[in-house]
Coordinates of N, CA and C in Angstrom, one line a residue:
M111 N 1.0 -1.3 0.3 CA 0.2 0.1 -0.2 C 0.8 1.2 0.4
K112 N 1.6 1.2 1.0 CA 3.0 2.8 1.0 C 3.5 2.7 -0.6
K113 N 3.8 1.1 -1.0 CA 4.3 1.6 -1.9 C 3.8 2.4 -3.9
T114 N 2.3 1.8 -3.3 CA 1.5 2.0 -3.8 C 0.9 3.6 -3.9
I115 N 0.3 3.9 -3.3 CA 0.8 5.6 -2.8 C 2.2 6.4 -3.2
Q116 N 3.3 5.9 -2.8 CA 4.5 6.8 -3.8 C 4.6 6.7 -5.1
K117 N 4.0 6.0 -5.7 CA 3.9 5.9 -7.4 C 3.2 6.5 -7.6
I118 N 2.1 6.8 -6.6 CA 0.6 7.9 -7.3 C 1.2 9.2 -7.5
V119 N 1.6 9.4 -5.8 CA 2.2 10.6 -5.7 C 3.4 11.4 -6.6
K120 N 4.2 10.2 -7.0 CA 5.2 10.0 -8.0 C 4.9 10.5 -9.7
L121 N 3.0 10.2 -10.2 CA 3.0 10.1 -11.6 C 1.9 11.5 -11.1
V122 N 1.8 11.6 -9.6 CA 0.9 13.6 -9.5 C 1.7 14.5 -10.2
A123 N 3.0 14.7 -9.4 CA 4.6 15.6 -9.1 C 4.6 15.4 -10.9
L124 N 5.0 14.2 -11.6 CA 5.0 14.1 -12.7 C 4.7 15.1 -13.8
S125 N 3.0 14.9 -13.6 CA 2.1 15.5 -14.2 C 2.0 17.1 -14.0
A126 N 1.9 17.2 -12.9 CA 2.3 18.8 -12.1 C 3.6 19.6 -13.5
Y127 N 5.0 18.9 -13.0 CA 5.8 19.1 -13.8 C 5.4 19.7 -15.4
L128 N 4.8 18.2 -16.0 CA 4.3 18.6 -17.4 C 3.9 20.1 -18.0
V129 N 2.3 20.1 -17.2 CA 1.1 21.2 -17.3 C 2.0 22.6 -16.8
S130 N 2.9 22.9 -16.4 CA 3.7 23.8 -15.9 C 4.2 24.5 -16.8
Y131 N 5.3 23.0 -17.6 CA 6.4 23.6 -18.7 C 5.7 22.9 -20.0
G132 N 4.8 22.8 -19.8 CA 4.1 22.2 -21.3 C 4.0 23.7 -21.8
P133 N 3.1 24.9 -21.8 CA 3.2 26.0 -22.2 C 4.4 26.5 -23.0
T134 N 5.4 26.5 -21.9 CA 6.3 26.8 -22.3 C 7.0 26.5 -23.8
F135 N 7.1 25.2 -23.9 CA 7.3 25.0 -24.8 C 6.9 25.1 -26.2
A136 N 5.3 24.8 -25.7 CA 4.6 25.8 -27.1 C 4.6 27.2 -27.6
A137 N 4.9 28.0 -27.0 CA 4.3 29.2 -26.4 C 5.7 30.1 -27.2
T138 N 6.6 29.0 -27.0 CA 8.0 29.8 -28.4 C 7.8 29.6 -30.0
P139 N 7.2 28.6 -30.3 CA 6.9 29.1 -32.1 C 5.7 30.6 -32.0
Q140 N 4.6 30.4 -31.7 CA 3.6 31.2 -31.2 C 3.6 32.0 -31.2
A141 N 5.3 32.8 -29.9 CA 5.8 34.1 -30.1 C 6.1 33.9 -31.7
N142 N 7.2 33.2 -32.5 CA 8.3 33.4 -34.0 C 6.7 33.6 -34.4
E143 N 5.6 33.0 -35.3 CA 4.8 33.3 -35.3 C 4.0 35.0 -35.1
R144 N 4.0 35.4 -33.7 CA 3.2 37.0 -34.2 C 4.5 37.9 -34.6
E145 N 6.0 37.1 -34.5 CA 6.7 38.2 -34.6 C 6.8 38.4 -36.1
Q146 N 6.5 37.3 -37.0 CA 6.7 37.2 -38.2 C 5.4 37.8 -38.2
G147 N 4.2 37.2 -38.5 CA 3.1 37.8 -38.9 C 2.5 37.3 -40.1
G148 N 1.2 37.1 -40.0 CA 0.8 36.8 -41.5 C 0.3 38.1 -42.3
F149 N 0.0 38.5 -43.8 CA -0.2 39.2 -44.2 C -1.4 40.5 -44.1
F150 N -2.5 39.9 -42.9 CA -3.9 40.7 -43.2 C -3.6 40.6 -41.9
D151 N -2.1 39.9 -40.8 CA -2.2 40.8 -39.4 C -2.7 41.8 -39.3
V152 N -2.2 43.1 -37.8 CA -2.6 44.0 -37.1 C -1.5 43.6 -36.9
N153 N -0.8 45.2 -37.4 CA 0.6 45.1 -37.3 C 1.2 45.0 -35.7
E154 N 1.5 45.0 -35.0 CA 2.3 45.1 -34.1 C 3.5 45.9 -33.4
A155 N 3.9 45.4 -34.5 CA 5.4 47.3 -34.3 C 4.7 48.3 -34.4
F156 N 5.7 49.1 -34.9 CA 4.9 50.4 -35.0 C 4.8 50.7 -36.0
P157 N 4.1 51.4 -36.1 CA 2.4 51.3 -37.6 C 3.0 51.9 -38.0
L158 N 3.4 53.1 -38.2 CA 4.1 54.9 -39.2 C 5.6 54.9 -39.0
H159 N 5.6 55.1 -40.3 CA 7.6 55.3 -40.8 C 7.4 56.7 -41.8
F160 N 8.5 57.2 -41.0 CA 8.5 58.8 -42.1 C 9.8 58.5 -42.5
G161 N 10.2 59.4 -43.9 CA 11.9 59.6 -43.9 C 11.6 60.2 -45.1
A162 N 12.3 60.6 -46.0 CA 12.2 60.9 -47.6 C 13.0 60.3 -48.6
K163 N 12.2 60.5 -49.5 CA 13.0 59.3 -51.0 C 13.4 61.4 -52.5
L164 N 14.1 60.4 -53.0 CA 13.6 61.3 -54.8 C 13.7 60.1 -55.5
W165 N 13.1 60.5 -56.6 CA 13.2 59.6 -57.6 C 13.7 60.8 -59.7
N166 N 14.3 59.8 -60.9 CA 14.7 59.8 -61.7 C 13.8 58.9 -62.5
K167 N 13.3 59.9 -63.2 CA 12.4 59.3 -63.8 C 12.1 59.7 -65.5
S168 N 11.4 58.3 -66.9 CA 11.1 59.2 -67.6 C 9.9 59.0 -68.4
P169 N 9.1 60.1 -67.4 CA 7.4 60.5 -67.5 C 7.2 60.3 -68.8
I170 N 5.7 59.7 -69.6 CA 5.8 59.7 -70.4 C 4.0 59.3 -70.5
K171 N 3.2 60.9 -71.3 CA 2.3 61.7 -71.3 C 1.4 61.8 -72.2
E172 N 0.1 62.2 -72.5 CA -0.8 62.2 -73.7 C -0.6 63.8 -73.1
I173 N -0.9 64.9 -74.3 CA -1.2 66.0 -74.3 C -1.7 66.9 -75.5
Q174 N -3.1 66.3 -75.4 CA -3.9 67.2 -76.1 C -3.0 66.2 -77.1
H175 N -3.4 65.0 -76.9 CA -4.0 64.2 -78.9 C -2.2 64.4 -78.8
R176 N -1.2 64.8 -78.2 CA 0.4 64.7 -78.5 C 0.7 63.9 -77.7
L177 N 2.4 63.2 -78.3 CA 2.8 62.5 -77.1 C 4.0 63.2 -77.2
A178 N 3.7 62.8 -75.1 CA 5.3 63.7 -74.5 C 6.0 62.4 -73.8
L179 N 7.3 62.9 -73.6 CA 8.1 62.1 -72.8 C 8.9 63.0 -72.5
G180 N 10.5 62.7 -71.3 CA 11.3 63.2 -70.9 C 12.3 63.4 -70.1
H181 N 11.3 63.6 -68.8 CA 12.7 63.9 -67.9 C 12.0 64.6 -66.7
E182 N 11.7 63.7 -65.1 CA 10.5 64.1 -64.5 C 12.5 63.9 -63.1
L183 N 12.3 65.0 -62.4 CA 13.1 64.9 -60.8 C 12.3 65.2 -59.9
A184 N 12.8 64.2 -59.1 CA 12.0 64.4 -57.4 C 12.0 64.5 -56.3
I185 N 12.0 65.6 -55.2 CA 12.3 65.0 -53.7 C 11.5 65.6 -53.0
G186 N 11.6 64.6 -51.8 CA 10.2 65.4 -50.8 C 10.4 64.5 -49.2
P187 N 9.8 64.6 -48.2 CA 9.2 63.5 -47.2 C 8.1 63.1 -47.5
F188 N 8.1 62.1 -46.9 CA 7.0 60.7 -47.0 C 6.1 60.1 -45.4
L189 N 5.2 59.8 -45.4 CA 4.4 59.2 -44.1 C 3.7 57.9 -44.3
E190 N 4.0 57.1 -44.0 CA 3.6 55.7 -44.2 C 2.8 55.2 -43.1
W191 N 1.5 55.3 -43.2 CA 0.5 54.2 -42.6 C 0.8 52.7 -42.3
K192 N 1.0 51.9 -41.6 CA 0.7 50.5 -42.3 C 0.1 49.6 -41.3
P193 N -0.9 50.1 -41.5 CA -2.2 49.0 -40.6 C -1.8 47.7 -40.0
L194 N -1.7 46.9 -41.4 CA -1.2 45.2 -41.4 C -0.1 45.6 -41.8
N195 N 0.7 43.5 -41.5 CA 1.6 43.1 -42.1 C 2.2 44.1 -42.9
G196 N 1.4 43.1 -44.4 CA 1.3 42.9 -45.8 C 1.2 44.5 -46.4
I197 N 0.7 45.4 -45.7 CA -0.7 46.7 -47.3 C 0.0 48.0 -45.7
G198 N 1.0 48.8 -47.0 CA 0.4 49.9 -45.8 C 0.1 51.4 -46.9
L199 N -0.9 52.3 -46.0 CA -0.7 53.2 -47.0 C 0.3 54.7 -46.5
Q200 N 0.3 55.3 -47.8 CA 1.7 56.4 -48.5 C 2.0 58.1 -48.5
A201 N 2.4 58.9 -48.1 CA 1.5 59.9 -48.4 C 2.9 60.8 -48.5
G202 N 3.3 62.1 -49.2 CA 4.3 62.9 -49.6 C 4.2 64.1 -50.4
L203 N 4.8 64.9 -50.1 CA 5.4 66.2 -50.4 C 6.4 66.5 -51.1
M204 N 6.1 66.5 -52.3 CA 7.1 66.8 -53.4 C 7.3 67.7 -53.9
Y205 N 9.1 67.8 -53.8 CA 9.0 69.4 -54.7 C 9.4 68.6 -56.7
V206 N 8.9 69.0 -57.5 CA 9.1 68.0 -59.0 C 9.4 69.1 -60.5
Y207 N 10.6 68.5 -61.0 CA 10.6 69.2 -62.3 C 10.9 68.3 -63.0
N208 N 9.7 68.7 -64.3 CA 9.7 68.2 -65.6 C 10.1 68.8 -66.8
H209 N 11.0 68.5 -67.3 CA 11.2 68.4 -68.9 C 11.2 67.5 -69.8
L210 N 9.8 68.1 -71.0 CA 9.2 66.9 -71.3 C 9.3 67.5 -72.9
G211 N 9.6 66.5 -73.8 CA 8.9 67.1 -75.6 C 8.0 66.5 -75.4
T212 N 7.2 67.1 -76.9 CA 6.0 67.2 -77.4 C 6.5 66.4 -78.7
I213 N 5.2 65.5 -79.1 CA 5.4 64.9 -81.2 C 4.2 65.0 -81.2
G214 N 3.6 66.0 -82.5 CA 2.3 66.1 -82.8 C 2.0 66.3 -84.4
M215 N 0.7 66.2 -84.2 CA 0.7 66.4 -86.1 C -0.9 67.1 -86.0
S216 N -0.7 68.4 -85.5 CA -1.1 69.6 -85.5 C -1.4 70.4 -86.2
G217 N -1.3 70.6 -88.3 CA -1.5 71.2 -88.3 C -1.4 73.3 -87.9
G218 N -0.2 73.2 -87.2 CA 0.5 74.0 -86.6 C 0.2 75.1 -85.3
N219 N -0.9 73.5 -84.3 CA -1.5 74.3 -83.2 C -0.6 73.8 -82.0
L220 N -0.8 75.2 -81.1 CA 0.6 74.6 -80.3 C -0.5 74.5 -79.1
V221 N 0.1 73.7 -78.4 CA -0.2 73.4 -76.7 C 0.0 74.2 -75.4
D222 N -1.2 74.6 -75.2 CA -1.0 75.4 -73.7 C -0.8 74.1 -72.5
G223 N -0.1 74.1 -72.5 CA 0.8 72.8 -71.3 C -0.6 71.9 -71.6
W224 N -1.4 71.2 -70.0 CA -1.9 69.9 -70.2 C -3.5 71.1 -69.5
S225 N -3.3 71.8 -70.2 CA -5.0 73.3 -70.0 C -6.0 72.2 -70.2
G226 N -5.1 71.7 -71.9 CA -6.1 71.1 -73.2 C -7.0 71.9 -74.0
K227 N -6.5 73.0 -74.1 CA -6.4 74.2 -75.4 C -5.0 74.3 -76.5
T228 N -5.5 74.7 -78.0 CA -4.3 74.8 -78.4 C -4.3 76.5 -78.5
T229 N -3.7 76.3 -79.4 CA -3.5 77.9 -80.3 C -2.8 78.1 -81.4
P230 N -3.5 78.6 -82.7 CA -3.0 78.5 -84.2 C -2.1 78.9 -84.5
R231 N -0.7 78.5 -85.2 CA 0.2 79.0 -85.4 C 0.3 79.8 -87.0
K232 N 0.3 81.5 -86.6 CA -0.1 82.0 -88.2 C 0.5 81.1 -89.1
N233 N 0.2 81.1 -89.9 CA 0.5 80.8 -91.3 C 1.2 78.6 -91.3
A234 N -0.6 78.8 -90.6 CA 0.1 77.7 -90.3 C -0.4 76.3 -91.3
P235 N 1.3 75.3 -91.3 CA 1.6 74.3 -92.4 C 0.1 73.6 -92.4
P236 N 0.2 72.3 -93.4 CA -0.6 71.3 -93.3 C -0.3 70.6 -92.7
S237 N -1.7 69.5 -92.3 CA -1.5 68.8 -91.2 C -0.4 67.6 -91.0
T238 N 0.1 67.6 -92.3 CA 0.7 66.8 -92.4 C 2.0 67.4 -92.1
N239 N 2.1 68.3 -92.1 CA 3.1 69.1 -90.7 C 3.8 67.6 -89.6
I240 N 4.8 67.8 -88.9 CA 4.6 67.5 -87.6 C 5.7 68.5 -86.7
D241 N 5.2 68.3 -85.5 CA 4.8 70.1 -84.6 C 6.2 69.1 -83.7
C242 N 7.0 70.2 -83.0 CA 7.2 69.4 -81.7 C 7.7 70.6 -81.1
D243 N 7.2 70.7 -79.6 CA 7.9 71.6 -78.6 C 8.4 71.3 -77.4
I244 N 9.3 71.9 -76.9 CA 9.0 71.6 -75.3 C 9.2 71.8 -74.1
V245 N 8.6 71.3 -72.9 CA 7.5 71.9 -71.7 C 8.5 71.7 -71.4
K246 N 9.2 72.9 -70.4 CA 9.5 72.6 -68.4 C 8.3 73.5 -67.4
F247 N 8.4 72.8 -66.6 CA 7.8 73.5 -65.2 C 8.4 72.8 -64.2
H248 N 7.6 73.9 -63.4 CA 8.2 72.7 -61.9 C 6.1 73.0 -61.1
A249 N 6.6 71.6 -60.4 CA 5.5 71.9 -59.7 C 5.4 71.2 -58.1
I250 N 5.0 71.4 -56.9 CA 4.3 70.9 -56.3 C 3.7 69.7 -56.3
S251 N 3.7 68.2 -55.7 CA 3.8 67.5 -56.3 C 2.8 66.6 -54.6
I252 N 1.5 66.2 -54.9 CA 1.3 65.0 -53.7 C 1.2 63.9 -54.4
P253 N 1.9 62.8 -53.8 CA 1.2 61.5 -54.0 C 0.8 60.8 -52.9
L254 N -0.2 59.3 -53.4 CA -0.6 58.5 -52.4 C -1.1 57.4 -53.0
S255 N -0.2 56.6 -52.3 CA 0.1 55.6 -53.1 C -0.6 54.0 -51.8
I256 N -0.7 53.0 -52.8 CA -0.7 51.4 -51.5 C 0.2 50.6 -51.7
R257 N 0.5 50.4 -50.9 CA 2.0 49.7 -50.7 C 1.8 47.2 -50.3
F258 N 2.1 46.9 -51.1 CA 2.0 45.7 -50.7 C 3.5 45.2 -50.3
Y259 N 3.6 43.9 -48.7 CA 4.9 44.0 -48.8 C 4.0 42.6 -48.8
P260 N 4.7 41.6 -50.1 CA 4.6 39.8 -50.5 C 5.2 39.1 -49.6
G261 N 7.0 39.5 -49.3 CA 7.5 38.9 -48.5 C 7.6 38.4 -46.8
S262 N 8.1 37.5 -46.2 CA 8.3 36.9 -44.9 C 8.6 37.8 -44.2
D263 N 10.1 39.0 -44.5 CA 10.6 39.5 -43.6 C 9.6 41.3 -44.3
R264 N 9.2 40.8 -44.5 CA 8.3 42.9 -45.2 C 9.2 43.3 -45.7
Q265 N 10.0 43.5 -46.1 CA 11.3 44.5 -46.7 C 11.3 44.4 -47.8
F266 N 10.8 43.6 -48.7 CA 10.7 43.9 -50.5 C 9.0 44.6 -50.5
V267 N 8.7 45.7 -51.3 CA 7.3 46.7 -52.0 C 6.9 46.3 -52.7
L268 N 5.9 45.9 -53.4 CA 5.7 47.0 -54.3 C 4.2 47.8 -54.4
H269 N 4.1 49.0 -55.1 CA 3.5 50.1 -54.6 C 3.0 51.0 -55.8
I270 N 1.9 51.9 -55.9 CA 1.2 52.4 -56.8 C -0.2 53.2 -56.3
G271 N -0.1 54.1 -57.7 CA -0.8 55.0 -56.4 C -1.8 56.3 -57.5
P272 N -2.0 57.3 -57.3 CA -1.9 58.3 -57.9 C -0.5 59.5 -57.8
R273 N -0.5 60.3 -58.4 CA -0.3 61.9 -58.0 C -0.3 63.4 -57.9
L274 N -1.0 64.0 -57.4 CA -1.4 64.9 -57.7 C -0.5 66.7 -58.5
M275 N -0.4 67.1 -59.2 CA 0.6 67.5 -59.5 C 0.0 68.8 -59.3
I276 N 0.9 70.1 -59.1 CA 0.7 71.3 -58.8 C 1.4 72.8 -59.7
P277 N 1.3 72.4 -60.7 CA 2.4 73.4 -61.1 C 2.0 75.3 -60.4
F278 N 3.5 74.8 -60.6 CA 3.9 76.9 -60.3 C 4.1 77.9 -61.3
K279 N 6.0 77.2 -61.9 CA 6.0 77.7 -63.2 C 6.3 77.2 -64.0
G280 N 6.2 77.3 -65.5 CA 6.2 76.5 -66.9 C 6.6 77.5 -67.6
K281 N 7.1 76.7 -68.7 CA 7.8 77.9 -69.6 C 7.8 76.5 -71.5
Q282 N 7.7 77.2 -72.6 CA 7.4 76.3 -73.6 C 8.2 76.9 -74.1
T283 N 9.0 75.9 -75.4 CA 9.8 76.2 -76.1 C 9.2 75.9 -77.4
Y284 N 8.5 76.9 -78.7 CA 8.5 76.6 -80.0 C 9.5 76.5 -80.9
Y285 N 9.2 74.8 -81.3 CA 9.7 74.7 -82.8 C 9.1 74.9 -83.8
D286 N 9.5 75.2 -85.3 CA 9.6 75.2 -86.4 C 9.1 73.8 -86.6
S287 N 7.2 74.1 -87.5 CA 7.2 72.8 -87.9 C 7.6 72.6 -89.1
F288 N 7.8 71.5 -89.7 CA 8.8 71.3 -90.6 C 7.7 69.8 -91.1
P289 N 7.7 69.7 -92.3 CA 6.5 69.0 -93.5 C 7.3 67.1 -93.0
I290 N 6.9 65.9 -93.1 CA 7.1 64.3 -92.8 C 8.3 64.5 -94.2
P291 N 9.1 64.0 -93.5 CA 10.3 64.1 -94.8 C 10.2 63.2 -96.1
D292 N 10.0 63.3 -97.2 CA 9.5 62.2 -98.5 C 9.9 60.8 -98.5
T293 N 9.4 59.5 -98.3 CA 9.3 58.6 -97.8 C 10.7 57.8 -98.6
K294 N 10.9 58.5 -99.9 CA 11.6 58.1 -100.8 C 12.8 58.9 -101.2
S295 N 13.3 59.4 -99.9 CA 14.1 60.2 -99.5 C 15.0 58.8 -98.6
D296 N 16.5 59.6 -99.2 CA 17.2 58.9 -98.1 C 17.0 58.5 -96.4
L297 N 17.3 57.8 -95.8 CA 16.9 58.2 -94.3 C 18.5 59.2 -93.6
K298 N 19.6 59.6 -94.3 CA 19.8 60.7 -93.6 C 19.6 62.2 -94.3
A299 N 19.1 62.2 -95.2 CA 18.3 63.4 -95.5 C 17.6 63.2 -94.6
R300 N 16.3 61.9 -94.2 CA 15.5 62.9 -93.5 C 15.8 63.4 -92.1
F301 N 16.6 63.1 -91.5 CA 17.3 63.7 -90.2 C 17.8 64.7 -90.2
E302 N 18.1 65.0 -91.9 CA 19.2 66.3 -91.6 C 17.6 67.4 -91.8
K303 N 16.6 66.9 -92.9 CA 15.6 68.1 -92.7 C 15.4 68.3 -91.3
I304 N 14.7 66.9 -89.9 CA 15.3 67.4 -88.5 C 15.3 68.1 -87.7
F305 N 16.8 68.1 -87.8 CA 17.4 68.8 -87.1 C 17.6 69.9 -87.4
E306 N 17.7 70.2 -89.1 CA 17.7 71.2 -89.5 C 16.2 72.5 -88.6
K307 N 15.9 72.0 -88.4 CA 14.5 72.5 -88.1 C 14.6 73.1 -86.5
F308 N 16.1 71.8 -86.0 CA 15.4 72.1 -84.3 C 17.1 72.8 -83.9
N309 N 17.6 73.1 -84.9 CA 18.8 74.9 -85.4 C 17.9 75.9 -85.3
S310 N 17.1 75.6 -86.8 CA 16.4 76.9 -86.1 C 16.5 78.0 -84.4
E311 N 16.1 79.1 -85.4 CA 15.5 80.1 -84.6 C 13.7 79.4 -83.3
Q312 N 14.0 80.0 -82.0 CA 13.0 79.0 -81.0 C 12.2 80.1 -80.9
I313 N 11.2 79.9 -80.8 CA 10.0 81.3 -79.1 C 9.8 80.1 -78.0
S314 N 10.5 80.9 -77.5 CA 9.5 80.2 -75.6 C 9.8 81.5 -75.2
N315 N 8.6 81.2 -74.5 CA 7.3 81.6 -73.7 C 6.9 81.0 -72.8
D316 N 6.6 81.6 -71.3 CA 6.0 81.5 -70.2 C 4.7 81.4 -70.9
V317 N 4.0 80.1 -70.3 CA 3.0 78.8 -70.2 C 2.4 78.5 -68.9
T318 N 1.0 78.6 -69.0 CA -0.1 78.4 -67.7 C -0.4 76.9 -67.7
I319 N 0.2 75.6 -66.7 CA -0.4 75.0 -66.8 C -1.5 74.2 -65.9
G320 N -2.4 73.4 -65.8 CA -3.2 73.0 -64.6 C -3.1 72.4 -63.7
W321 N -4.0 71.5 -62.6 CA -3.2 71.2 -62.3 C -3.5 69.5 -62.6
H322 N -3.1 68.5 -62.7 CA -3.7 67.4 -63.0 C -3.1 66.0 -62.1
L323 N -3.6 64.7 -62.6 CA -3.3 63.6 -62.1 C -2.1 62.8 -63.0
T324 N -1.9 62.3 -61.9 CA -0.6 61.5 -62.7 C -0.3 59.9 -61.1
W325 N 0.2 59.1 -63.0 CA 0.3 58.0 -61.6 C 1.7 57.5 -61.5
D326 N 1.8 57.4 -60.3 CA 3.4 56.3 -60.2 C 2.8 54.9 -59.8
W327 N 3.8 53.9 -60.5 CA 4.1 52.1 -59.7 C 5.3 51.9 -60.2
G328 N 5.3 50.7 -59.3 CA 7.3 50.1 -59.2 C 7.2 49.1 -57.9
F329 N 8.7 49.0 -57.2 CA 8.8 48.0 -56.4 C 10.4 48.7 -55.7
A330 N 10.5 48.5 -54.3 CA 11.3 48.8 -53.9 C 11.7 47.6 -53.1
Y331 N 13.2 47.9 -52.3 CA 13.6 47.1 -51.2 C 14.0 47.6 -50.4
N332 N 13.2 47.7 -48.9 CA 14.3 48.6 -47.8 C 14.6 47.4 -47.2
T333 N 15.6 48.2 -46.9 CA 16.9 47.7 -46.3 C 16.7 47.9 -44.6
K334 N 17.0 46.6 -44.2 CA 16.9 47.0 -42.4 C 17.8 47.9 -41.6
S335 N 18.8 48.2 -42.0 CA 19.1 50.3 -42.0 C 18.4 51.1 -42.1
G336 N 17.3 50.9 -43.0 CA 16.1 52.0 -43.6 C 16.6 52.6 -45.2
F337 N 17.5 52.6 -45.4 CA 17.8 52.9 -46.5 C 17.0 52.0 -47.4
I338 N 16.5 52.3 -49.0 CA 15.1 52.3 -50.1 C 16.0 52.7 -51.4
I339 N 16.1 51.5 -51.5 CA 16.1 51.9 -52.7 C 15.5 50.8 -54.5
G340 N 14.7 51.7 -55.4 CA 13.8 50.7 -55.8 C 13.5 51.6 -57.5
M341 N 12.4 51.1 -57.8 CA 11.8 52.0 -59.2 C 10.9 52.6 -59.1
N342 N 10.2 53.3 -59.5 CA 9.1 54.5 -59.8 C 8.9 54.9 -61.4
G343 N 7.4 53.9 -61.8 CA 7.9 53.8 -63.2 C 8.8 53.6 -64.4
L344 N 9.7 54.4 -64.7 CA 10.7 53.7 -65.1 C 12.4 54.8 -64.6
G345 N 12.3 54.4 -63.9 CA 13.8 55.8 -63.5 C 13.8 55.2 -61.6
L346 N 15.0 55.0 -61.5 CA 15.8 54.6 -60.3 C 15.2 55.6 -59.1
M347 N 15.0 54.9 -57.9 CA 14.1 55.5 -56.8 C 14.7 55.1 -55.4
L348 N 15.4 56.7 -54.7 CA 16.1 55.9 -53.8 C 15.8 57.0 -52.4
G349 N 16.1 56.5 -51.0 CA 15.1 56.8 -50.4 C 16.1 56.3 -48.7
F350 N 15.5 57.2 -47.8 CA 15.3 56.8 -45.9 C 14.6 57.0 -45.0
D351 N 14.5 55.3 -44.8 CA 12.9 55.3 -43.9 C 13.3 55.9 -42.2
G352 N 13.6 57.4 -41.6 CA 13.8 58.1 -40.3 C 13.5 57.0 -39.8
S353 N 12.2 56.3 -39.0 CA 11.5 55.0 -38.6 C 13.0 54.3 -37.5
K354 N 13.6 54.4 -38.8 CA 14.1 52.9 -38.3 C 14.9 53.1 -37.5
L355 N 15.1 54.5 -37.0 CA 16.8 54.8 -36.6 C 15.5 54.6 -34.2
L356 N 14.5 54.9 -34.9 CA 13.8 55.4 -33.6 C 13.5 52.7 -32.7
A357 N 13.3 52.7 -34.0 CA 13.1 51.2 -33.5 C 15.0 50.6 -33.1
H358 N 15.9 51.0 -32.8 CA 17.6 50.3 -32.2 C 17.4 51.3 -31.3

């Protein structure tokens, strides 16, 4: 009887030991799971990120049925709210400089920026002529993008969103229109006629460009130290996440 009681006491002690230490072993992977988190899990870490970024890209736009492309430089601060582990919303305030060339067959009409209006040139050539202008403008830009973090470490990000452009200073350079070169002429002669017009006298006037929307899309990689490198459209994007300094 005495031995039986001793066995029961030992069994109860062993059970109590396993119960007390069992949850500890079980809690370890759960903590790791909470640290990584699922894509739609609530972000338990610091949900706000702030910093600065810049990009240099080649925008492609349409201006009154005319192709416009060239160069865009932007720099400014950003603020991102990341309520979920895999999704964030980012807004910013950017200074933007655009240098764009427009090409069209408008019968001599000149495009007044993005206002949607055209100004006819005196003695306008026939519509078979090519019209090329250069538009330069400075602007304040307010981007808003949704960001997706597909990786388990949440360092790679895909982003897309609209951007409001508020131009405050613009200038348009008008080049003389020139007829489409004869298809029977050789290639060298065609290019000589085109560059001859570009080297001719130019007229440069101030131009008012209205508010308009454009789109940003691309990807980026956020390093653990806070540096950001990626692409915004057809161009390189660099930045720094200042909130990483608070995390250390």
